[in-house]
PDB file of C-alpha atoms in Angstrom:
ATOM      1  CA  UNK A 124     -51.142  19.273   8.467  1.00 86.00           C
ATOM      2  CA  UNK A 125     -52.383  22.033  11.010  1.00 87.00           C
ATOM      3  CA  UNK A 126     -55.639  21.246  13.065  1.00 93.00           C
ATOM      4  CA  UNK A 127     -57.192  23.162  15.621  1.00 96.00           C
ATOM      5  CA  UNK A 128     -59.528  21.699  18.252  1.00 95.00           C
ATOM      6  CA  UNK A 129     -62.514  23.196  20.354  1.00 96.00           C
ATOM      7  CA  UNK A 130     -64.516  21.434  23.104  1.00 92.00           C
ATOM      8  CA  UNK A 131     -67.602  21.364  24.085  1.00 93.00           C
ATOM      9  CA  UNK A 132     -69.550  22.082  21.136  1.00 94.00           C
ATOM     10  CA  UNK A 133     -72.308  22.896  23.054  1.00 95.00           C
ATOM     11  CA  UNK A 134     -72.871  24.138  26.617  1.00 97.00           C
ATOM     12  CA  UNK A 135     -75.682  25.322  28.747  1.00 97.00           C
ATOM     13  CA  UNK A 136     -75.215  27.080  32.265  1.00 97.00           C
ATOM     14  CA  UNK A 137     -76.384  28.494  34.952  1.00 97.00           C
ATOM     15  CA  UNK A 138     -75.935  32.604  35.160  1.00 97.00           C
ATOM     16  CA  UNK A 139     -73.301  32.767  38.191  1.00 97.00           C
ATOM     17  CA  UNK A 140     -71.704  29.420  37.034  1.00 97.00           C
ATOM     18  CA  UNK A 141     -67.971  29.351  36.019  1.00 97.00           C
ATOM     19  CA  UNK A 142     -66.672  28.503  32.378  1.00 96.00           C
ATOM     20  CA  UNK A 143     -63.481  26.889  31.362  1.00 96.00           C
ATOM     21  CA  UNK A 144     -63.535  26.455  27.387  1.00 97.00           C
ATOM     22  CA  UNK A 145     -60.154  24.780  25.247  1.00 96.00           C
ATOM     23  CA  UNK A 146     -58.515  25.361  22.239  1.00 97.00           C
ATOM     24  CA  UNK A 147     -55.660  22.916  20.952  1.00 97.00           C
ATOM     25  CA  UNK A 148     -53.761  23.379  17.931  1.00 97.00           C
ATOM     26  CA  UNK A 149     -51.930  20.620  16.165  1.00 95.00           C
ATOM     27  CA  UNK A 150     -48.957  20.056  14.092  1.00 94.00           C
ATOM     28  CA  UNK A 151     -47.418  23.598  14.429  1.00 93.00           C
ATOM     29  CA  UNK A 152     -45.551  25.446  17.296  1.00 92.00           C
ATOM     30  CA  UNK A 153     -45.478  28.924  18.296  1.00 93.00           C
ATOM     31  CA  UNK A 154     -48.950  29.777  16.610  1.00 95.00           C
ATOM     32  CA  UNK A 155     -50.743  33.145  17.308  1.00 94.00           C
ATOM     33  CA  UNK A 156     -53.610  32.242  19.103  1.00 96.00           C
ATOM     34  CA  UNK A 157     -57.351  34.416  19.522  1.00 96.00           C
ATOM     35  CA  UNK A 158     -60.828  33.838  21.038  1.00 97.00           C
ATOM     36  CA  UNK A 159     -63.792  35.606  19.337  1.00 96.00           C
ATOM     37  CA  UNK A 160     -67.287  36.209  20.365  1.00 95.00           C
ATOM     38  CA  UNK A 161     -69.763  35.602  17.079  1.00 91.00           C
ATOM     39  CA  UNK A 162     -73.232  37.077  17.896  1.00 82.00           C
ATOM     40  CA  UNK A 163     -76.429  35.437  16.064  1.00 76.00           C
ATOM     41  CA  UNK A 164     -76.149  36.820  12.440  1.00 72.00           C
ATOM     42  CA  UNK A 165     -73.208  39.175  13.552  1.00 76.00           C
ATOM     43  CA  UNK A 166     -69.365  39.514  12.199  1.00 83.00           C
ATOM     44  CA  UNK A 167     -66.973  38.288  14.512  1.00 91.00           C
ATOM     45  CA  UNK A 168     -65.614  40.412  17.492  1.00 91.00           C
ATOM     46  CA  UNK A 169     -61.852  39.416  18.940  1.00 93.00           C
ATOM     47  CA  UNK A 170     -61.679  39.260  22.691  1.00 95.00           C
ATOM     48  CA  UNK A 171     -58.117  38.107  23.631  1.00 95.00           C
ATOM     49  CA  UNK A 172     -54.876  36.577  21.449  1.00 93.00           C
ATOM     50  CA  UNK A 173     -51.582  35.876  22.284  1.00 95.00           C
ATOM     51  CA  UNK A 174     -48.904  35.313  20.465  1.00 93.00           C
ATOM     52  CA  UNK A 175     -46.518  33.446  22.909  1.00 93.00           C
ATOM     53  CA  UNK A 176     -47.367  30.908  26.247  1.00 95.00           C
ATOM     54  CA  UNK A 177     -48.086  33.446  29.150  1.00 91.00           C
ATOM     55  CA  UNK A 178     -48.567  35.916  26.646  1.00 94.00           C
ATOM     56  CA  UNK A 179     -52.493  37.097  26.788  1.00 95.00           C
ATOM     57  CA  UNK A 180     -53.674  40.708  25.160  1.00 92.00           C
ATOM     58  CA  UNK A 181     -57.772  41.851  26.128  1.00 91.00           C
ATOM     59  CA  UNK A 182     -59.169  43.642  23.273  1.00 87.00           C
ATOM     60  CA  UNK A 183     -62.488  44.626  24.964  1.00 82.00           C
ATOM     61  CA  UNK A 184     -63.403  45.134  28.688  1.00 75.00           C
ATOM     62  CA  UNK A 185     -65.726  41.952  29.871  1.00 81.00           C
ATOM     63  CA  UNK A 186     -66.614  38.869  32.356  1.00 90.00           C
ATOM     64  CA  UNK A 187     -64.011  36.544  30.830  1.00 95.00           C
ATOM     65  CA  UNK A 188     -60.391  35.860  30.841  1.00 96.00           C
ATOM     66  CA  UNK A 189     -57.959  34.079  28.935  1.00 97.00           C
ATOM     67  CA  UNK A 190     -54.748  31.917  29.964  1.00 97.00           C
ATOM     68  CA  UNK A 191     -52.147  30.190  27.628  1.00 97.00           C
ATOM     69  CA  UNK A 192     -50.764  27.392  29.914  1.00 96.00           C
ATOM     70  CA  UNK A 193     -48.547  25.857  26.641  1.00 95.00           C
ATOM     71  CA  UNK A 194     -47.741  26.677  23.373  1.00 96.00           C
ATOM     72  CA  UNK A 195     -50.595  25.183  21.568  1.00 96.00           C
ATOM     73  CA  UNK A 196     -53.156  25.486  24.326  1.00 97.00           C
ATOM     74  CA  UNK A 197     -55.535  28.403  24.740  1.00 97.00           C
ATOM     75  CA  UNK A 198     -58.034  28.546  27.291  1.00 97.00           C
ATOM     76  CA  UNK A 199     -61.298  30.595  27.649  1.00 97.00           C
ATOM     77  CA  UNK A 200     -62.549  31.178  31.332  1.00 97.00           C
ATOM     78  CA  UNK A 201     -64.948  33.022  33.348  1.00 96.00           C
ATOM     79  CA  UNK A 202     -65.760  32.913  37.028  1.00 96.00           C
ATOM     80  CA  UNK A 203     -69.512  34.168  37.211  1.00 96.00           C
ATOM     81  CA  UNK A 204     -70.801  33.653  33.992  1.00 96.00           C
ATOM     82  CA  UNK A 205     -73.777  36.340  33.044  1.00 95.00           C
ATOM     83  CA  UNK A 206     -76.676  36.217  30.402  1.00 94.00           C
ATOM     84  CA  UNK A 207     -74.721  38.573  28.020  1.00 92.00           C
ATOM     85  CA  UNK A 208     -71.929  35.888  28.037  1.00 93.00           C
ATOM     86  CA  UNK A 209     -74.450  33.908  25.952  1.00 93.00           C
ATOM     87  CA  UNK A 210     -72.940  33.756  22.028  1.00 93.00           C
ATOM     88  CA  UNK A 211     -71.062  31.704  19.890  1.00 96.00           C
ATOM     89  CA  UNK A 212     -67.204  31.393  20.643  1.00 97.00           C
ATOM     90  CA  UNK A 213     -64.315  30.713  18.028  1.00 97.00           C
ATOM     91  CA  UNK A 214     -60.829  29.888  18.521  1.00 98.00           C
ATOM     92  CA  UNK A 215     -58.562  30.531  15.653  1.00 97.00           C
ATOM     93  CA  UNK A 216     -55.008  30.249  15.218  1.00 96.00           C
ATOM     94  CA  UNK A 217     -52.035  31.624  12.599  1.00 94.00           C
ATOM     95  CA  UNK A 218     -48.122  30.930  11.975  1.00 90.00           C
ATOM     96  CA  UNK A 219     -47.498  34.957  12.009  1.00 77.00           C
ATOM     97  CA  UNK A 220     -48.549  38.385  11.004  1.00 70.00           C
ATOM     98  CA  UNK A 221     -49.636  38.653   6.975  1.00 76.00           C
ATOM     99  CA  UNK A 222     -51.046  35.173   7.560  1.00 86.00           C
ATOM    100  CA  UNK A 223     -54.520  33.964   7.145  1.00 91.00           C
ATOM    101  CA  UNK A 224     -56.449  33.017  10.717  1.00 94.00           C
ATOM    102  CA  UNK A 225     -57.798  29.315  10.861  1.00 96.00           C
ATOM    103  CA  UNK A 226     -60.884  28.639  12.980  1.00 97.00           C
ATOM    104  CA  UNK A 227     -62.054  25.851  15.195  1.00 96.00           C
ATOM    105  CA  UNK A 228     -65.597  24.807  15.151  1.00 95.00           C
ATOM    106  CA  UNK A 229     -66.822  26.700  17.854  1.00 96.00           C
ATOM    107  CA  UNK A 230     -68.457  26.484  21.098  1.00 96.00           C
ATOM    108  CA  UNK A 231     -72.273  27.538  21.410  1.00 96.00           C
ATOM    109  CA  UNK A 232     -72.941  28.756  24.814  1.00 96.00           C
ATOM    110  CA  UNK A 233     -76.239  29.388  26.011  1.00 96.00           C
ATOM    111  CA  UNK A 234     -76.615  31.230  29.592  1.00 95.00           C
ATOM    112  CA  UNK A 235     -79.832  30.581  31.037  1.00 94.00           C
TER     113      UNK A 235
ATOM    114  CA  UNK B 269     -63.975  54.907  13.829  1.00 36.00           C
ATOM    115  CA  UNK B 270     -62.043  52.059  11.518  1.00 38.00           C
ATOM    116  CA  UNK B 271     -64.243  49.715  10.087  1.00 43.00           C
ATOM    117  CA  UNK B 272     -65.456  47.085   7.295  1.00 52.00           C
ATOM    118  CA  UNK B 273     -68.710  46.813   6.147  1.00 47.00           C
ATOM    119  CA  UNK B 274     -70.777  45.132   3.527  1.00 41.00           C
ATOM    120  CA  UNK B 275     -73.099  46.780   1.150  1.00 46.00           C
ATOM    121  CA  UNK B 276     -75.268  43.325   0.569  1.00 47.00           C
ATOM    122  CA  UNK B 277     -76.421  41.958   3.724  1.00 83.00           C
ATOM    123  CA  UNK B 278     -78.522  38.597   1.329  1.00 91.00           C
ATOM    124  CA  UNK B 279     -77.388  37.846  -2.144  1.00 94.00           C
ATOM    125  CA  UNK B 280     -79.751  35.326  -3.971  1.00 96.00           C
ATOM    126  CA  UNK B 281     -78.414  33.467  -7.395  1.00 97.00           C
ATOM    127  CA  UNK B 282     -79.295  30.914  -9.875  1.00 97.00           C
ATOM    128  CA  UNK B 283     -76.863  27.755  -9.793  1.00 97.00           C
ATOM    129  CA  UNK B 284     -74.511  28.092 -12.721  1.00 97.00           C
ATOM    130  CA  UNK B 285     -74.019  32.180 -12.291  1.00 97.00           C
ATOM    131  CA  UNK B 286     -71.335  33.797 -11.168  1.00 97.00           C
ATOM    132  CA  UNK B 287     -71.552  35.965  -7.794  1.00 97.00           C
ATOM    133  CA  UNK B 288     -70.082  38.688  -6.480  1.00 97.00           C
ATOM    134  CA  UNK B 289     -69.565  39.705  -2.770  1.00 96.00           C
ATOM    135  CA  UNK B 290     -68.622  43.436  -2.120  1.00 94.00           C
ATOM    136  CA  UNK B 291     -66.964  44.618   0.917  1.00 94.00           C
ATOM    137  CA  UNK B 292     -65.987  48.224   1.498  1.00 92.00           C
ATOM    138  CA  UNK B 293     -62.830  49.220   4.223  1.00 89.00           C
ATOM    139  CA  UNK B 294     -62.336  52.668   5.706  1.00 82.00           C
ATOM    140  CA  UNK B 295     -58.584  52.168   6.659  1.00 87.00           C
ATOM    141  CA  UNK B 296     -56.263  53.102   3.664  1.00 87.00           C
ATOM    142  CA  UNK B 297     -53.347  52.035   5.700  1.00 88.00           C
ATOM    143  CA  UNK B 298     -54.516  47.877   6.011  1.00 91.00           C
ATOM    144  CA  UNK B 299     -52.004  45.972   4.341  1.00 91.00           C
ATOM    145  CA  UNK B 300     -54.043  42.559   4.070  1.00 93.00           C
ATOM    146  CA  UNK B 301     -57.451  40.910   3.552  1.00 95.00           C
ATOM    147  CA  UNK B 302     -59.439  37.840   3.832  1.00 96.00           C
ATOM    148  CA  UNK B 303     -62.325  36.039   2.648  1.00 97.00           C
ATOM    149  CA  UNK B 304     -63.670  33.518   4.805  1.00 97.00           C
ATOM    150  CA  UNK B 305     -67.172  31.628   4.066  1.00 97.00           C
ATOM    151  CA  UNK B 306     -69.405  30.351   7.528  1.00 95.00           C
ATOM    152  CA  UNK B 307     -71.571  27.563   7.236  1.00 94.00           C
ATOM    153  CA  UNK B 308     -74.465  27.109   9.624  1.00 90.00           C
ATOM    154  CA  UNK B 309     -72.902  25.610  13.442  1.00 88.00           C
ATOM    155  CA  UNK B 310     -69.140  25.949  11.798  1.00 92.00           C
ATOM    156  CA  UNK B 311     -66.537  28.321  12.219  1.00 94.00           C
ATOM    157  CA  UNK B 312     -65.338  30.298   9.700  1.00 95.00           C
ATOM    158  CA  UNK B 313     -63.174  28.771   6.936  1.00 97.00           C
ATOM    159  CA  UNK B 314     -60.583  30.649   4.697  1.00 96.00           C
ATOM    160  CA  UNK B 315     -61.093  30.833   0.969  1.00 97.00           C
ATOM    161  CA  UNK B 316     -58.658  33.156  -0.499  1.00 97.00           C
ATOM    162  CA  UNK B 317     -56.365  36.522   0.855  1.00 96.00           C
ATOM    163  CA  UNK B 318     -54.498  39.549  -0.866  1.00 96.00           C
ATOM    164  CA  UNK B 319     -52.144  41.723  -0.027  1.00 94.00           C
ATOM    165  CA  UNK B 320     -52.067  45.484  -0.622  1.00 93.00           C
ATOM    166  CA  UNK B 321     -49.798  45.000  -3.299  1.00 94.00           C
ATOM    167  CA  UNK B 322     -51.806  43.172  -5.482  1.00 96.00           C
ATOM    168  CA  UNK B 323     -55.231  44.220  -7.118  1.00 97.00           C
ATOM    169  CA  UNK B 324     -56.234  40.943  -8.026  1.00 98.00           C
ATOM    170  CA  UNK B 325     -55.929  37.308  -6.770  1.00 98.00           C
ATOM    171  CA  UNK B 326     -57.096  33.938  -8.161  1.00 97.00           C
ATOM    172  CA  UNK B 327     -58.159  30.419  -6.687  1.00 95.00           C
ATOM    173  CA  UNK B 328     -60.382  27.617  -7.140  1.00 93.00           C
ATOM    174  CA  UNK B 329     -63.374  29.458  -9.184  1.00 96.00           C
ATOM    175  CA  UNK B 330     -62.834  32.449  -6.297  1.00 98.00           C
ATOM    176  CA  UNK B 331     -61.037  35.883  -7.581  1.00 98.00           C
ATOM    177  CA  UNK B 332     -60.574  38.573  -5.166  1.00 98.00           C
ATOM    178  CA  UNK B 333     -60.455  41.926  -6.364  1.00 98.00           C
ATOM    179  CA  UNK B 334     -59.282  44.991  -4.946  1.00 97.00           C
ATOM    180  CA  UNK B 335     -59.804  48.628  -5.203  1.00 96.00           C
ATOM    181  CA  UNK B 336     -57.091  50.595  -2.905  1.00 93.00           C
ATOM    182  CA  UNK B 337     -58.422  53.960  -4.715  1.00 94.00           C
ATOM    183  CA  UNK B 338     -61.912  53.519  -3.509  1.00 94.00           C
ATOM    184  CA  UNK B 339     -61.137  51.395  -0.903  1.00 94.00           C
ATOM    185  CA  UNK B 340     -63.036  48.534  -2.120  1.00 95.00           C
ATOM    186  CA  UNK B 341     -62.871  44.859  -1.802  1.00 96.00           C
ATOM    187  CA  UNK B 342     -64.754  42.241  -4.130  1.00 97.00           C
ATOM    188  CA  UNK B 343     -65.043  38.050  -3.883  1.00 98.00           C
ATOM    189  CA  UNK B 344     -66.543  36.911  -7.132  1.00 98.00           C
ATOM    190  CA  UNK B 345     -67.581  33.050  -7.610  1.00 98.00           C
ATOM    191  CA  UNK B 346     -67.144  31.501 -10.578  1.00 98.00           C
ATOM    192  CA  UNK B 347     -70.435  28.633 -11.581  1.00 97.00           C
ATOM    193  CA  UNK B 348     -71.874  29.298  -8.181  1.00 98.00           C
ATOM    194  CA  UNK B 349     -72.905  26.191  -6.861  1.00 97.00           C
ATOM    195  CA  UNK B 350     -75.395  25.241  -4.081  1.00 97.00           C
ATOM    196  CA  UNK B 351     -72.665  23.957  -1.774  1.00 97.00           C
ATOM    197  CA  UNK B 352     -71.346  27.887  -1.823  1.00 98.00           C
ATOM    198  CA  UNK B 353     -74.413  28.660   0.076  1.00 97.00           C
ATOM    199  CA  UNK B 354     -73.237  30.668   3.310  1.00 96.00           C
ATOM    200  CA  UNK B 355     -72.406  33.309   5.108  1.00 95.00           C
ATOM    201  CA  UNK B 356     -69.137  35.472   3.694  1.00 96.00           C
ATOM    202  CA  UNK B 357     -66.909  37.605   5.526  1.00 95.00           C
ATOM    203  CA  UNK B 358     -64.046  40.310   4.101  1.00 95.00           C
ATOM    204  CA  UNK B 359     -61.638  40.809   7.358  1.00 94.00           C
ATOM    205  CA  UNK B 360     -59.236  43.672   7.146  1.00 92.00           C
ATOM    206  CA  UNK B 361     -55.792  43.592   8.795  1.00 89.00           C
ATOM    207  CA  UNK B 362     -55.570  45.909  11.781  1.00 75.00           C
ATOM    208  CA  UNK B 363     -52.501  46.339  14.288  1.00 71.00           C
ATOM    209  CA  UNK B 364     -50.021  43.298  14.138  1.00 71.00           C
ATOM    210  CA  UNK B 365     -52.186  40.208  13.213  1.00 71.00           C
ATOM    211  CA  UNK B 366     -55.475  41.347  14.462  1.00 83.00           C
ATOM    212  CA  UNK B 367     -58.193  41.389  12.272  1.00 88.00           C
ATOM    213  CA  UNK B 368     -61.274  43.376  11.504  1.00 90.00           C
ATOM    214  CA  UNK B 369     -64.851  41.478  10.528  1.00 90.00           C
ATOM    215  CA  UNK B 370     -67.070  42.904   8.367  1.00 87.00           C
ATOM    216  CA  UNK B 371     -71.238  41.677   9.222  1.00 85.00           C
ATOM    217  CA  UNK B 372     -71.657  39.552   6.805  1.00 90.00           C
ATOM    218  CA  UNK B 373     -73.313  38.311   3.505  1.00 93.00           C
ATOM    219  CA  UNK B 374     -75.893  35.783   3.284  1.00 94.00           C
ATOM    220  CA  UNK B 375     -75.451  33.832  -0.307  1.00 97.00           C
ATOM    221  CA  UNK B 376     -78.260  31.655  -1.281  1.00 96.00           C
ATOM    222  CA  UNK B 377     -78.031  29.660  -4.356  1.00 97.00           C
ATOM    223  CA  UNK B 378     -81.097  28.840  -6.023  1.00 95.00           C
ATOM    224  CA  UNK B 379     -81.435  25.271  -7.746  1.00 90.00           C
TER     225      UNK B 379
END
């Protein structure tokens, strides 16, 4: 079966810092992959997917960046990190279009 | 601009009732929609999906109901129980495989 992995959990840091978050998806290949931003008590809002390694769409102008070194790999980075940046972030992956999205546990980042 | 919304932002019912989560979508061209319930510090997890085609969709005590005419998208629990305490989202289908949130309902189950 299909598993998706996040890590940290957690994570505190500095304003200014840098971030590198992963997202690791098991037992399927060529997955759509997509980072959202959850805001406390908020829907979710998509910031970047990709459908293929290399491949990397932006849905909203902001402080972070996405890269998809391998196929199952999807990495969430930032070089300055500001307070705004503070939220809950979910990685979720899918086998195609008309599919349902699966979501990893999340990462809470606090700015401080 | 193209949204989904929720007309319930808390929903409060006795254990043993059934419950019904309404979501409303302005885009008459989405194709495809998803429930997905949010427990506290988790990420979403997928209960049940329907495509345009259908107006009605059964699972595990979930139905999903919907309304192309009005635009209109229902999750109705069978027996809710308190372990179906969470947060729901309807997402709506929107440009290839990207998909559009709705806020949110709280559903508490009293015991």
């Amino acid at each position: 079966s299909q598993t998706i992995h996040q890590w940290p959990a957690t994570l505190v840091q500095p304003v200014g810092s840098p971030l590198s978050l992963e997202c690791t998806v098991e037992g399927t290949s060529n997955p759509n992959l997509y980072w959202y931003r959850q805001a406390a008590g908020r829907g979710l809002q998509l910031l970047f997917y990709s459908v293929g390694i290399g491949q990397i769409s932006s849905e909203v102008p902001q402080n972070l960046s996405a890269s998809r070194p391998q196929d199952r790999q999807f990495i969430l980075s930032s070089k300055k990190l500001l307070l705004s940046d503070s939220g809950f972030y979910l990685c979720a992956w899918s086998v195609q279009d008309n599919q349902p999205q699966h979501f990893g546990d999340g990462t809470r980042l606090s700015i401080l | 601009g193209e949204s989904v919304g929720l007309h319930l932002p808390t929903l409060s019912v006795q254990e043993g009732d059934n419950s019904i989560i309404n979501c409303a979508y302005s885009n008459s061209a989405s194709d495809y929609f998803i429930w997905y319930k949010q427990e506290s510090g988790k990420g979403p997890q997928f209960i049940i999906d329907i495509r345009s085609n259908m107006d009605k969709r059964q699972g595990q005590r979930v139905t999903v109901l919907l309304n192309k005419t009005v635009k209109h998208l229902s999750l109705q629990i069978a027996a809710t129980q308190p372990g179906d305490s969470a947060v729901y989202f309807c997402a709506e289908k929107k440009d290839g495989n990207k998909l559009v949130f709705g806020a949110g309902t709280i559903l508490r189950v009293k015991s």
